[in-house]
Coordinates of C-alpha atoms and ligand atoms in Angstrom, one line a residue:
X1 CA 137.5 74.4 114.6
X2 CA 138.2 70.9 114.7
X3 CA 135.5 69.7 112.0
X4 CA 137.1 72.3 109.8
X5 CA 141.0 70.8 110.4
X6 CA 139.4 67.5 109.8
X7 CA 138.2 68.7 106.5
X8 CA 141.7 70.1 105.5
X9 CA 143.2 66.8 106.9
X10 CA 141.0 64.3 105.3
X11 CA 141.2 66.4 101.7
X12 CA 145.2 66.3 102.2
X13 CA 145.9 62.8 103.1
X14 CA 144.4 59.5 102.2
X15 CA 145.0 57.2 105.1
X16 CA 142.8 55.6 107.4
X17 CA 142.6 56.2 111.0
X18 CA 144.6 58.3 113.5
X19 CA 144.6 59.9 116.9
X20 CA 145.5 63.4 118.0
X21 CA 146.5 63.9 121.7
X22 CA 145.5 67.8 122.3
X23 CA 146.6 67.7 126.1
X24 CA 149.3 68.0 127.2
X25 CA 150.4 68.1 123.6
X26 CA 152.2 65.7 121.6
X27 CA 155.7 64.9 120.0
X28 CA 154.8 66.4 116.4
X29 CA 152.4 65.7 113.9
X30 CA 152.0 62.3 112.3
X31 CA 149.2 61.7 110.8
X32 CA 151.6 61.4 107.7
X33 CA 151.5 59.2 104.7
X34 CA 154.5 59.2 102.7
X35 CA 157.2 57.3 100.7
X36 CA 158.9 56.7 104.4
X37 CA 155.7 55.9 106.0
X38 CA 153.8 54.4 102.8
X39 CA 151.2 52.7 105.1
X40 CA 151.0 56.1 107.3
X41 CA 152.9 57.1 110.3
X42 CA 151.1 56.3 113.0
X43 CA 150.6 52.4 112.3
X44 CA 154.7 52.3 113.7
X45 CA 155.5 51.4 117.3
X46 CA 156.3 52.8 119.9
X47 CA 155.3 56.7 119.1
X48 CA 153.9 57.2 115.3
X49 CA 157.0 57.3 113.5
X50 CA 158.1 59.9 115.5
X51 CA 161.2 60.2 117.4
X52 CA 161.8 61.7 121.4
X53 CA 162.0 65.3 121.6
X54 CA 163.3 68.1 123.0
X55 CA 159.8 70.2 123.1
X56 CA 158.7 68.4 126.5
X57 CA 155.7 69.5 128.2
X58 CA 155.1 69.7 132.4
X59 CA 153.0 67.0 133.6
X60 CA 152.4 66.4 137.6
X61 CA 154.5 64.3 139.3
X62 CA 151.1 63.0 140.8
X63 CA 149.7 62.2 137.8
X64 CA 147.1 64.2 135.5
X65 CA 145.0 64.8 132.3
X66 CA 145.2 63.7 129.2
X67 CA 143.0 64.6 126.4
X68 CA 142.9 63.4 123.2
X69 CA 141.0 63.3 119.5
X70 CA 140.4 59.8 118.4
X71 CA 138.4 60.5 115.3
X72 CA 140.5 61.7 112.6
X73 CA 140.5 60.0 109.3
X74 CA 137.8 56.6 108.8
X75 CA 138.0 53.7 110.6
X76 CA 136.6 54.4 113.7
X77 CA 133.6 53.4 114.7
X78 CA 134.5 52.0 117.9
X79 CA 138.0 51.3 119.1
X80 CA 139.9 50.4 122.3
X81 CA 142.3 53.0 123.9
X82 CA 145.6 52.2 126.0
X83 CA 147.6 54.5 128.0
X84 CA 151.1 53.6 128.8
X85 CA 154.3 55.8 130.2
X86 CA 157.9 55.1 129.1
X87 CA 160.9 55.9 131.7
X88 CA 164.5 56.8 130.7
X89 CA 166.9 57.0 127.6
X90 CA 168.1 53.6 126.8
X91 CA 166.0 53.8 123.4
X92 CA 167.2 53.7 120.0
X93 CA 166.0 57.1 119.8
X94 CA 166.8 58.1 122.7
X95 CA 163.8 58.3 124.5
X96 CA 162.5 55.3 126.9
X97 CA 163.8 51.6 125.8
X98 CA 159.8 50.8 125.7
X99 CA 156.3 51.9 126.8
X100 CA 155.9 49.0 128.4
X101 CA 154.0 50.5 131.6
X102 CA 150.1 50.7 131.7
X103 CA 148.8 53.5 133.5
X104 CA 144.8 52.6 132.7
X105 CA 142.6 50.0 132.0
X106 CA 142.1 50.0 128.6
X107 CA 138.5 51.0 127.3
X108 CA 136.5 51.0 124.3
X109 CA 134.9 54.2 122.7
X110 CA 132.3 54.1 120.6
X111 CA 132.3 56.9 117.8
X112 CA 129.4 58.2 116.3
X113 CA 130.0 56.0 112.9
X114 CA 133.1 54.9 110.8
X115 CA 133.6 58.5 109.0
X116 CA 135.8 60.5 110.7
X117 CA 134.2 62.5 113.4
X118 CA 135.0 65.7 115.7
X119 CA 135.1 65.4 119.5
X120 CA 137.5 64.9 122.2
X121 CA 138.5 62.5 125.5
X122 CA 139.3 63.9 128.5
X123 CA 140.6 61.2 131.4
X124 CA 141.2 63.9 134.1
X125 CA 143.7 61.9 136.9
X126 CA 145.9 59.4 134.6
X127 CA 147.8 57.8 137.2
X128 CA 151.6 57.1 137.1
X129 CA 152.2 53.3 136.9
X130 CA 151.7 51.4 140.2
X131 CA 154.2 51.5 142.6
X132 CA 156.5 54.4 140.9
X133 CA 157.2 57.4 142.2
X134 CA 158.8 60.5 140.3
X135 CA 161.1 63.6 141.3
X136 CA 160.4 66.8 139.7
X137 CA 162.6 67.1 136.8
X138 CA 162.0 63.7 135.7
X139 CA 161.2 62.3 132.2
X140 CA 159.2 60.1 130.6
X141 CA 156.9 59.3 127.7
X142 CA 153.3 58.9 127.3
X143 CA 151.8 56.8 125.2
X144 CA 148.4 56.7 123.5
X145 CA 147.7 53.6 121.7
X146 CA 144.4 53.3 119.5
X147 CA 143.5 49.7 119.1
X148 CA 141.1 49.7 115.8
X149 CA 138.5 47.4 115.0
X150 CA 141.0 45.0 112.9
X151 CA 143.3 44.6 115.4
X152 CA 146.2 46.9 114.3
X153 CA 147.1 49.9 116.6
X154 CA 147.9 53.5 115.8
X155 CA 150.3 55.4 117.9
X156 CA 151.4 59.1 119.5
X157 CA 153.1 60.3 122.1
X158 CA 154.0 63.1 124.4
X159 CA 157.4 63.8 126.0
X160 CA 157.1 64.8 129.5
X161 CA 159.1 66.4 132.3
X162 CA 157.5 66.2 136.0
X163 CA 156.7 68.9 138.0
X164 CA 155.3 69.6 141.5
X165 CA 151.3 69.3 141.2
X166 CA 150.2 73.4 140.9
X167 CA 153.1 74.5 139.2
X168 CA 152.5 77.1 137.1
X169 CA 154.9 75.9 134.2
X170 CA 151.7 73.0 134.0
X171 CA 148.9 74.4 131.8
X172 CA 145.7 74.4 133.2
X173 CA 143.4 72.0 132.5
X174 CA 140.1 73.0 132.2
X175 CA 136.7 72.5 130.3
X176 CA 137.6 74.4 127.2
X177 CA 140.9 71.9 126.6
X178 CA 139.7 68.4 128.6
X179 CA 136.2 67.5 127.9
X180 CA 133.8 64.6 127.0
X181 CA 132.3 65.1 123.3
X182 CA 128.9 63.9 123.7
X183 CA 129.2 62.2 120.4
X184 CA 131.6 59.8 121.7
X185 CA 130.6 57.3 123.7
X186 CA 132.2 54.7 126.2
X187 CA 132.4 51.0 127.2
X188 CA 134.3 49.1 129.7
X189 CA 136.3 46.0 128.7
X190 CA 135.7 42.7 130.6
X191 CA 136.9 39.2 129.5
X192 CA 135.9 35.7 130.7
X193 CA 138.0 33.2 130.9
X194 CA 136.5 29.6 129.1
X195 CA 139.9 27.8 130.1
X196 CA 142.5 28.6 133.1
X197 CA 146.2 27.8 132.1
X198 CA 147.3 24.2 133.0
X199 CA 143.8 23.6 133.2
X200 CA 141.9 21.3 130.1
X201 CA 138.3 21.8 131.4
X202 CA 136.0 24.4 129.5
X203 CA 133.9 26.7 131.3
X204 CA 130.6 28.1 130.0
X205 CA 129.4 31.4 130.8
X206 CA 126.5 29.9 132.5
X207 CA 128.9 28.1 134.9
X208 CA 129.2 29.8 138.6
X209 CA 132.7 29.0 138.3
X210 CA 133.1 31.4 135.5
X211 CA 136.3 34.3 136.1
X212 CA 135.9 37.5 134.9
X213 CA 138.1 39.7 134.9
X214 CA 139.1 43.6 133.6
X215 CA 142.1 43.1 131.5
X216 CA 144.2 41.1 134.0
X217 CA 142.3 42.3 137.5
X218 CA 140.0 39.5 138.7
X219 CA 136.3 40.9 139.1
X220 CA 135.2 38.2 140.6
X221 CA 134.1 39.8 143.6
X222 CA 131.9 42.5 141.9
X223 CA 130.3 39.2 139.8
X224 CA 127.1 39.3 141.8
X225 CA 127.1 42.8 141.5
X226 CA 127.4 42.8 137.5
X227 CA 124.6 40.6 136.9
X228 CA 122.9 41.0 133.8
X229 CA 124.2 44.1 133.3
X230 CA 127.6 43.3 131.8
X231 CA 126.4 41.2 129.2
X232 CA 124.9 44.1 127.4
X233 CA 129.0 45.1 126.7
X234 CA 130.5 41.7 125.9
Ligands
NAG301 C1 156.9 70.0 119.7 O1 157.3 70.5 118.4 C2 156.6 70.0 117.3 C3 157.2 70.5 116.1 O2 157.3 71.9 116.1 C4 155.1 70.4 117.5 O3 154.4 70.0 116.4 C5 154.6 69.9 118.8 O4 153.3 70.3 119.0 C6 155.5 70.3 120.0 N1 155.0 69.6 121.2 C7 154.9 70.2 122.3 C8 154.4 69.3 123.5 O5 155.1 71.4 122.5
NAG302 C1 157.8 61.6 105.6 O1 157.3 62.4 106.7 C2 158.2 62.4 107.8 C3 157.5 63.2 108.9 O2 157.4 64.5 108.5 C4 159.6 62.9 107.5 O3 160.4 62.7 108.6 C5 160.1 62.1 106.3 O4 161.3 62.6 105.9 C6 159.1 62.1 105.1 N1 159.6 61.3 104.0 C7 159.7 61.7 102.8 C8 160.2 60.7 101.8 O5 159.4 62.9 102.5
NAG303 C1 165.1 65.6 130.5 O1 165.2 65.8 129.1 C2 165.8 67.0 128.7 C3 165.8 67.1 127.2 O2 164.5 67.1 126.7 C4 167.2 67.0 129.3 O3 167.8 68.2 129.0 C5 167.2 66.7 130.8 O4 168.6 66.6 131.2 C6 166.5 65.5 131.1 N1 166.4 65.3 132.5 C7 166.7 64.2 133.1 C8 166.6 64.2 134.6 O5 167.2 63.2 132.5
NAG304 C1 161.4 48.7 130.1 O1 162.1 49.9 130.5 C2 162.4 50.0 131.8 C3 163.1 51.4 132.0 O2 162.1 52.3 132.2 C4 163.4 48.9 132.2 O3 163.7 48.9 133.6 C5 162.8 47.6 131.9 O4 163.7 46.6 132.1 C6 162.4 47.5 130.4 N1 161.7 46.3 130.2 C7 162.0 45.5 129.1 C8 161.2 44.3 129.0 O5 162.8 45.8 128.3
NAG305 C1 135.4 60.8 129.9 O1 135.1 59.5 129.6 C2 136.0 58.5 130.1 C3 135.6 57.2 129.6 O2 134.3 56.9 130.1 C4 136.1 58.6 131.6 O3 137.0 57.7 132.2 C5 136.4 60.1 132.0 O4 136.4 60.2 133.4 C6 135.5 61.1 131.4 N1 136.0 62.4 131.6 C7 135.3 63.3 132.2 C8 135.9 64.7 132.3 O5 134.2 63.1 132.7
NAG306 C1 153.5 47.2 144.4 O1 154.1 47.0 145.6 C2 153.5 46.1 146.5 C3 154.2 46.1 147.9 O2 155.6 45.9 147.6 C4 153.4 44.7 145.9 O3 152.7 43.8 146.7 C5 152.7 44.8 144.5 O4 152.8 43.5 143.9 C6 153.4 45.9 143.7 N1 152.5 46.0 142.5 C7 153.1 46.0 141.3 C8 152.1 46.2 140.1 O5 154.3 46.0 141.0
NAG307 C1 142.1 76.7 129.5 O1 143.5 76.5 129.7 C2 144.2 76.9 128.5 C3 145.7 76.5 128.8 O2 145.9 75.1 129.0 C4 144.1 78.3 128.3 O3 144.8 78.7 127.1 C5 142.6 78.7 128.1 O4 142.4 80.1 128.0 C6 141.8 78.2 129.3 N1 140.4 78.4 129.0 C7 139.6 78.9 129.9 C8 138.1 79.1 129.5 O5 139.9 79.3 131.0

């Protein structure tokens, strides 16, 4: 089904790129290219060109799946994907005044080649941001941000209203609606660092000193563990 809405999609529009968040839904469709949105919707921060809505969906206060389709339109062959929430309505839409709270460590996926392709992401338990805590009947924002290969990132969102974890109004999550597509693949994201701030001495990756980190969180504890390993990703 989805290889066929590709088809339609690719005939109908001639952008590049683009991401489709298929649970728990999303704000509208945007994979639009128009005289508003000449270089296409979804290039605009924070949500894809589209503004907060009314059509909310029930997520867990605890925390919980999101799925999404990564492939639509060219462009990616591999790309890396961030998840962020956004809390209240101080925004010029209305919605949260940013998405400024990461809920993942970002990670790469590798497509099957640069034409568009069919296939899904499923991250089962997205976390809420560390250290918050929700009430039922809370909203927020999440955010799905597609880093591709250039640099530039595509956007969509899904507005959200808590609600207990088991609560019927939350739609089930299950294999037919969250799943892996074999035909996309996945790597984690590590960086080194060559130079600490206020430091001016250079650090080779051959130098025990070396600090490694995941996006931010120092791995330098596992280093021993990684070995050769990690290299295979950098
Ligand atoms: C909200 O409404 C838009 C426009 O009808 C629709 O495309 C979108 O799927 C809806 N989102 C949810 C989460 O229901
Ligand atoms: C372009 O598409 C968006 C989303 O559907 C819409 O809000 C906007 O009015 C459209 N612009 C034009 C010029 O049709
Ligand atoms: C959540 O958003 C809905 C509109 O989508 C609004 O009616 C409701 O008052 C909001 N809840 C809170 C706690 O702000
Ligand atoms: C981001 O939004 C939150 C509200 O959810 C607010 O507390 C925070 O100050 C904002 N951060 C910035 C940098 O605007
Ligand atoms: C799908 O792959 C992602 C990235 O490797 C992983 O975090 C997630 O747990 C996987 N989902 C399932 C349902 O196994
Ligand atoms: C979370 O709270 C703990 C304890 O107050 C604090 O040490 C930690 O820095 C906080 N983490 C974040 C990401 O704010
Ligand atoms: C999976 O859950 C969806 C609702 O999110 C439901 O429509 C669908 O029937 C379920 N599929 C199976 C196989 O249970």
């Amino acid at each position: 089904m989805l290889a066929s809405a590709i088809s339609a999609l690719v005939l109908a529009a001639t952008a590049s790129a683009h991401i489709v968040i298929s649970y728990p839904g999303w704000r509208g469709n945007n994979l639009i290219t128009n005289e508003t949105f000449p270089y296409g919707m979804q290039w605009t921060y924070p949500c894809g060109g589209t503004p907060v809505t009314g059509n909310r969906t029930y997520w867990p206060t605890t925390g919980g799946a999101l799925a999404f389709q990564p492939g639509w339109f060219r462009g990616h062959a591999s790309a890396f994907i961030y998840v962020n929430m956004g809390f209240g309505d101080d925004g010029p839409d209305g919605g949260p005044a940013n998405m400024s709270f990461p809920v993942i460590h970002p990670f790469q996926i590798l497509g099957p080649s640069n034409n568009p392709y069919p296939g899904t992401v499923c991250l089962p338990q997205v976390p809420l941001p560390k250290n918050m805590t929700v009430q039922p009947g809370d909203n927020a924002t999440i955010q799905v941000v597609e880093l591709a290969a250039h640099g530039a990132a595509l956007y969509s969102c899904v507005d959200i209203t808590f609600l207990e974890p088991g609560d019927e109004r939350i739609a089930e999550v299950n294999a037919t609606n969250c799943y892996n597509s074999t035909e996309i693949g996945a790597a984690d994201i590590y960086t080194i660092t060559t130079r600490e701030s206020g430091s001016d001495e250079y650090v080779s990756a051959a130098d025990p000193a070396l600090s490694l980190s995941v996006f931010g969180a120092p791995l330098l504890g596992w280093l021993p563990l990684l070995g050769a390993g990690i290299w295979a990703v950098l």
